[in-house]
Tab-separated table of C-alpha atoms in Angstrom:
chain	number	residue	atom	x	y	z
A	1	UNK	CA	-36.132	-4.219	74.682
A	2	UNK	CA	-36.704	-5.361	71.288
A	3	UNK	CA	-34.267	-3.319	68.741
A	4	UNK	CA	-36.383	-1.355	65.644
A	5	UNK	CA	-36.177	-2.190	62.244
A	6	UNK	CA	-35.631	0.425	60.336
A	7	UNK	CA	-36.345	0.763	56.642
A	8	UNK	CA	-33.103	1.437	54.819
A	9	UNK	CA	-32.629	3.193	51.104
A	10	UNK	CA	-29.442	2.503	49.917
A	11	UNK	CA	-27.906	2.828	46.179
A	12	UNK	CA	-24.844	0.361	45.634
A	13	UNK	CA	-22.819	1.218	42.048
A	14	UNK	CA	-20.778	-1.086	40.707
A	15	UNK	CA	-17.727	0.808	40.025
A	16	UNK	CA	-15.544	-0.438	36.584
A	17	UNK	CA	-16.877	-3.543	36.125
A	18	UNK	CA	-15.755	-5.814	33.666
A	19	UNK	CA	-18.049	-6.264	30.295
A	20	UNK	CA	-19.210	-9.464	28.747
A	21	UNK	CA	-21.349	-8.818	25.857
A	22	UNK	CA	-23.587	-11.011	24.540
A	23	UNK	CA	-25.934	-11.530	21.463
A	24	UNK	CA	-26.967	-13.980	18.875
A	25	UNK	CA	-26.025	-14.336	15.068
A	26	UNK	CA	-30.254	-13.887	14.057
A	27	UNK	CA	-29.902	-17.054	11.293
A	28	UNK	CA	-28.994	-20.353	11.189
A	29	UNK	CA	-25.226	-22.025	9.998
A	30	UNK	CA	-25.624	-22.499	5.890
A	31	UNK	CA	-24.351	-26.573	4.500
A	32	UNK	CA	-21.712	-24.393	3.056
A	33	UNK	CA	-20.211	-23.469	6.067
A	34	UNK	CA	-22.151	-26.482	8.454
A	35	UNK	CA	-19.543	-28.295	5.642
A	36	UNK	CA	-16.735	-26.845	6.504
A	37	UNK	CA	-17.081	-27.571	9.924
A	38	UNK	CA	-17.626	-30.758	9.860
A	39	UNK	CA	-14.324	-31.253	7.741
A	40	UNK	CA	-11.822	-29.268	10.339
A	41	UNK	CA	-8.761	-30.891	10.932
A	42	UNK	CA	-8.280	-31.355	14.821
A	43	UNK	CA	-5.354	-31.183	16.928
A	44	UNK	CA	-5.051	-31.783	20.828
A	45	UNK	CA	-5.519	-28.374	23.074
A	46	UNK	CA	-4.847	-28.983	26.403
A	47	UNK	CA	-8.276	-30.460	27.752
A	48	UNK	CA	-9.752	-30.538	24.504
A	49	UNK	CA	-9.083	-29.962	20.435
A	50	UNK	CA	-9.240	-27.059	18.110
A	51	UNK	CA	-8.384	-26.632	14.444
A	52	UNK	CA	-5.547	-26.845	12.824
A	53	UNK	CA	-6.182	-23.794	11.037
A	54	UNK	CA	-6.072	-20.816	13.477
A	55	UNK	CA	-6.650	-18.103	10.909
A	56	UNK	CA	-10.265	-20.089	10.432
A	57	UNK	CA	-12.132	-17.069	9.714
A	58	UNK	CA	-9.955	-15.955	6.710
A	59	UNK	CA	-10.996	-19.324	4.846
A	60	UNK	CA	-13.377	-18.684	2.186
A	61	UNK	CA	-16.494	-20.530	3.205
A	62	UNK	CA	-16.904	-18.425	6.303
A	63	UNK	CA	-16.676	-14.885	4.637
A	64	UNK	CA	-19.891	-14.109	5.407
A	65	UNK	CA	-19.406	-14.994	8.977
A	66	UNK	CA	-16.259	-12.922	9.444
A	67	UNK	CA	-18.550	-10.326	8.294
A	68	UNK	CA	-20.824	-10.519	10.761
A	69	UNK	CA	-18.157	-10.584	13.628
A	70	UNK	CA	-17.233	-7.439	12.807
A	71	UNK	CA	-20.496	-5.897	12.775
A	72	UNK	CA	-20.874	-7.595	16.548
A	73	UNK	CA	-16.988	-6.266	17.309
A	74	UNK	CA	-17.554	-3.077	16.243
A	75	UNK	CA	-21.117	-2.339	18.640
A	76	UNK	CA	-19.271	-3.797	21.162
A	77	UNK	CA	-16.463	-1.291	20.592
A	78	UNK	CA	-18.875	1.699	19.897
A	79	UNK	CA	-20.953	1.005	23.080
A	80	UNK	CA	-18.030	-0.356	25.700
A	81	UNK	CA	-14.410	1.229	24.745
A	82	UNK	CA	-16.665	4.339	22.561
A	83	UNK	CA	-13.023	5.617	21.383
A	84	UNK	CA	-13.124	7.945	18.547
A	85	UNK	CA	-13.056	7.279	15.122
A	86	UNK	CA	-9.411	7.240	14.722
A	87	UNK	CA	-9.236	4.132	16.451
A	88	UNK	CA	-11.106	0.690	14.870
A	89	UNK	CA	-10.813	-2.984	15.919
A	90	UNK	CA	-9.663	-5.664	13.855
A	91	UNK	CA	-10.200	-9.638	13.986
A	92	UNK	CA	-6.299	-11.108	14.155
A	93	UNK	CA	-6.274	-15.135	14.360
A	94	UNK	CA	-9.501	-17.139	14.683
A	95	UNK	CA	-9.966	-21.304	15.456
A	96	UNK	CA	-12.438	-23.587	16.640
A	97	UNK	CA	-12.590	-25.443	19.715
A	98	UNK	CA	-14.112	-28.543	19.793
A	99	UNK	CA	-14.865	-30.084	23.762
A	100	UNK	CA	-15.777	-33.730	24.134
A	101	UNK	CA	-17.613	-36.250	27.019
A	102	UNK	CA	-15.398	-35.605	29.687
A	103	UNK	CA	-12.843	-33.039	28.096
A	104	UNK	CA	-12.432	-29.349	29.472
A	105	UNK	CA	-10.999	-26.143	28.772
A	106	UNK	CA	-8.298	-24.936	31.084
A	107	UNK	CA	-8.554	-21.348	32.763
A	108	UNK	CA	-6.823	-18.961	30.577
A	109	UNK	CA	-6.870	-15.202	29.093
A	110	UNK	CA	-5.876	-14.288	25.685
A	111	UNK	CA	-2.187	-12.587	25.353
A	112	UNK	CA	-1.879	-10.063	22.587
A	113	UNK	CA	-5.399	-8.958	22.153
A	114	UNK	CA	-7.381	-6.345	22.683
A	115	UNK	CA	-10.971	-8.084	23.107
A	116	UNK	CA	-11.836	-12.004	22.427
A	117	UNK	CA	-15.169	-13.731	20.958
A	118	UNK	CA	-16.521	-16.785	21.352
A	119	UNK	CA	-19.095	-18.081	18.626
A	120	UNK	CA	-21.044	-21.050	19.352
A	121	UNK	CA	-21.479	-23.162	16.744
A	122	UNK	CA	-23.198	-26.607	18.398
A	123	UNK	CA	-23.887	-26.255	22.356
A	124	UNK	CA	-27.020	-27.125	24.386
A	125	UNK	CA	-28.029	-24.992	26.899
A	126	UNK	CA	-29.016	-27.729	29.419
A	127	UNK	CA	-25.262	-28.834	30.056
A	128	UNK	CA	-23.189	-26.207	28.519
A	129	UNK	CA	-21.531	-23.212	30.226
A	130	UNK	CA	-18.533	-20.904	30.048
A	131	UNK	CA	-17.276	-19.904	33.402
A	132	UNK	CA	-15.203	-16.227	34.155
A	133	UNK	CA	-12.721	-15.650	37.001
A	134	UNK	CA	-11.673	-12.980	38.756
A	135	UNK	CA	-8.096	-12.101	38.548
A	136	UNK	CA	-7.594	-11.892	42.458
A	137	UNK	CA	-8.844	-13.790	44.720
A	138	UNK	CA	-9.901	-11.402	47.699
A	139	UNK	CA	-7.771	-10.420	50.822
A	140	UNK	CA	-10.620	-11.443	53.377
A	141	UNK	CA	-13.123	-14.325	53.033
A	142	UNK	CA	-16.358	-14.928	54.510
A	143	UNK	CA	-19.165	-17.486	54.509
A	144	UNK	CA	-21.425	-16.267	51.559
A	145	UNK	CA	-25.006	-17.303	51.914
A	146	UNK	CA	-25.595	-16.196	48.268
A	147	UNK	CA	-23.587	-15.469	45.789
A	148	UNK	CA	-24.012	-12.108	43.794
A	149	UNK	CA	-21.639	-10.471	41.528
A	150	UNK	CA	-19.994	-8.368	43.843
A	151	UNK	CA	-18.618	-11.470	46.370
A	152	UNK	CA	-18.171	-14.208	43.565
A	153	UNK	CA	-14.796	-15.218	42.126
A	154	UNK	CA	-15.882	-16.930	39.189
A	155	UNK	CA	-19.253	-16.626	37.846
A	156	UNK	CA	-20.887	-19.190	34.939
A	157	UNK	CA	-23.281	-18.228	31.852
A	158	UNK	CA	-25.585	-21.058	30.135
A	159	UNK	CA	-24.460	-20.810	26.471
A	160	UNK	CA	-26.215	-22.279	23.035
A	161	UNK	CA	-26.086	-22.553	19.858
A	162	UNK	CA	-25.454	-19.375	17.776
A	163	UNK	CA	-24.985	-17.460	21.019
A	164	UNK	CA	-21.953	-15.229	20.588
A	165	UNK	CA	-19.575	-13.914	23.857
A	166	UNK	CA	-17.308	-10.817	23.379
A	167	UNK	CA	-15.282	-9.770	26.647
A	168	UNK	CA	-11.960	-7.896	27.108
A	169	UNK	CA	-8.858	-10.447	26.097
A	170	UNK	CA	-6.926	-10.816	30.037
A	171	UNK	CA	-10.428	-11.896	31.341
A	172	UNK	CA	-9.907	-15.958	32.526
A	173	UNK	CA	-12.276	-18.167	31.492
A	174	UNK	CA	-12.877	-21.292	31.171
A	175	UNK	CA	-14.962	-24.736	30.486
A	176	UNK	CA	-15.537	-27.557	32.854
A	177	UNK	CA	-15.319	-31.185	32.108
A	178	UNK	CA	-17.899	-32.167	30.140
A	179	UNK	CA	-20.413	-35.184	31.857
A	180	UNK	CA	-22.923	-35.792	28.596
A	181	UNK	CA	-21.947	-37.264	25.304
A	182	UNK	CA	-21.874	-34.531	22.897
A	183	UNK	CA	-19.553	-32.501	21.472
A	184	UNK	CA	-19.316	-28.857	21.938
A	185	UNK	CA	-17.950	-26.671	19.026
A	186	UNK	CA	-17.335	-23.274	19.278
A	187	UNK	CA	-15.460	-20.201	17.041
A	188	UNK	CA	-13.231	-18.168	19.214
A	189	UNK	CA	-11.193	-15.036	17.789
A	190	UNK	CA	-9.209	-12.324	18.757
A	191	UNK	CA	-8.686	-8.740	17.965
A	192	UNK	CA	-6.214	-5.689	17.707
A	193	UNK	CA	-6.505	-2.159	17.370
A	194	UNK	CA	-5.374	0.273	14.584
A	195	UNK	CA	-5.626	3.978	14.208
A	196	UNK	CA	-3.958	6.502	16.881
A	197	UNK	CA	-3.859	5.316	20.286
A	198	UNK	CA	-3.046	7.105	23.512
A	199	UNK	CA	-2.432	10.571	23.794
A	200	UNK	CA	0.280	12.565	22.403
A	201	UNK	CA	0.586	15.448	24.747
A	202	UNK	CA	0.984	12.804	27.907
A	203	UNK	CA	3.497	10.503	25.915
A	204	UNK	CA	1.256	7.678	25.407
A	205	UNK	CA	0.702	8.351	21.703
A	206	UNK	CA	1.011	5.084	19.660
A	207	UNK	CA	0.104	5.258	15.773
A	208	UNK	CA	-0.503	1.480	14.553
């Protein structure tokens, strides 16, 4: 006899799930700072280059642009962390990153931060991605048929131009090699917090 099918309602939550905000800087790179760009001084990365200058966003050209970070930093903060406000973020160093035909960017998080940005300043959509991983692989594995974000271990996002990533700071990520040739730049920063942290009554409290 033939089992039934029977329809099935079912709610799945994703419980603490990890964010990765995204948004776009709504105008296009002025010569002024397209200028300053183009005359970066490079050093090797492992996989790829970035500036020499990793306090990039201090530099006076891109004053406006630091700006505008911290407008994006700060509704990411409101919306994701929503601490009080005692408690504000703040950009600490800054660089570009500059990935070549057939250069990478190795998996890694961001030590000493609170939350990291990526800014992209020349990337085409059509062969450009960033890629996350998940910081433990899982006990038991099973044929997936299709992947989801609940039974991936890494998971990739098309990026472009002007296109700007903010994500918590120990979340791995990374760039694969590079097949077309182009150059991909991008402005990546990190952040710390000030104000009064933890709580005092459970011996947390931290006042930075």
């Amino acid at each position: 006899m033939k089992e039934k099918s029977l329809p099935i309602r079912a709610q799945i939550n994703s419980l603490f799930p990890v964010p990765v905000y995204i948004s776009h800087l709504n105008r296009e790179y002025t010569q002024k700072e397209l200028k300053f760009f183009k005359k970066t001084k490079w050093i090797k990365n492992t996989g790829n280059t970035r500036s020499a200058n990793s306090y990039i966003l201090n530099s006076t050209p891109l004053t406006t642009l630091k700006k505008e970070m911290n407008i994006f930093l700060k509704d990411y903060f409101s919306k994701i962390v929503a601490a009080p406000s005692t408690v504000s973020p703040y950009i600490t160093q800054s660089w570009l990153n500059r990935t070549k035909e057939c250069e990478f960017h190795h998996p890694h998080c961001h030590p000493n931060s609170f939350i990291s940005g990526v800014l992209y300043i020349d990337a085409d959509p059509a062969y450009d991605t960033i890629s996350f991983h998940k910081e433990k692989e899982p006990e038991i594995t099973t044929p997936i048929v299709k992947y989801n974000l609940f039974n991936s271990v890494s998971w990739n996002f098309p990026i472009k131009s002007n296109q700007l990533m903010i994500f918590p700071s120990q979340l791995s990520h990374s760039v694969t090699v590079k097949k077309e040739n182009s150059s991909r730049i991008s402005l990546s920063f990190n952040t710390f917090l000030k104000g009064n942290l933890g709580d005092k009554e459970k011996l947390t409290e931290l006042i930075i």
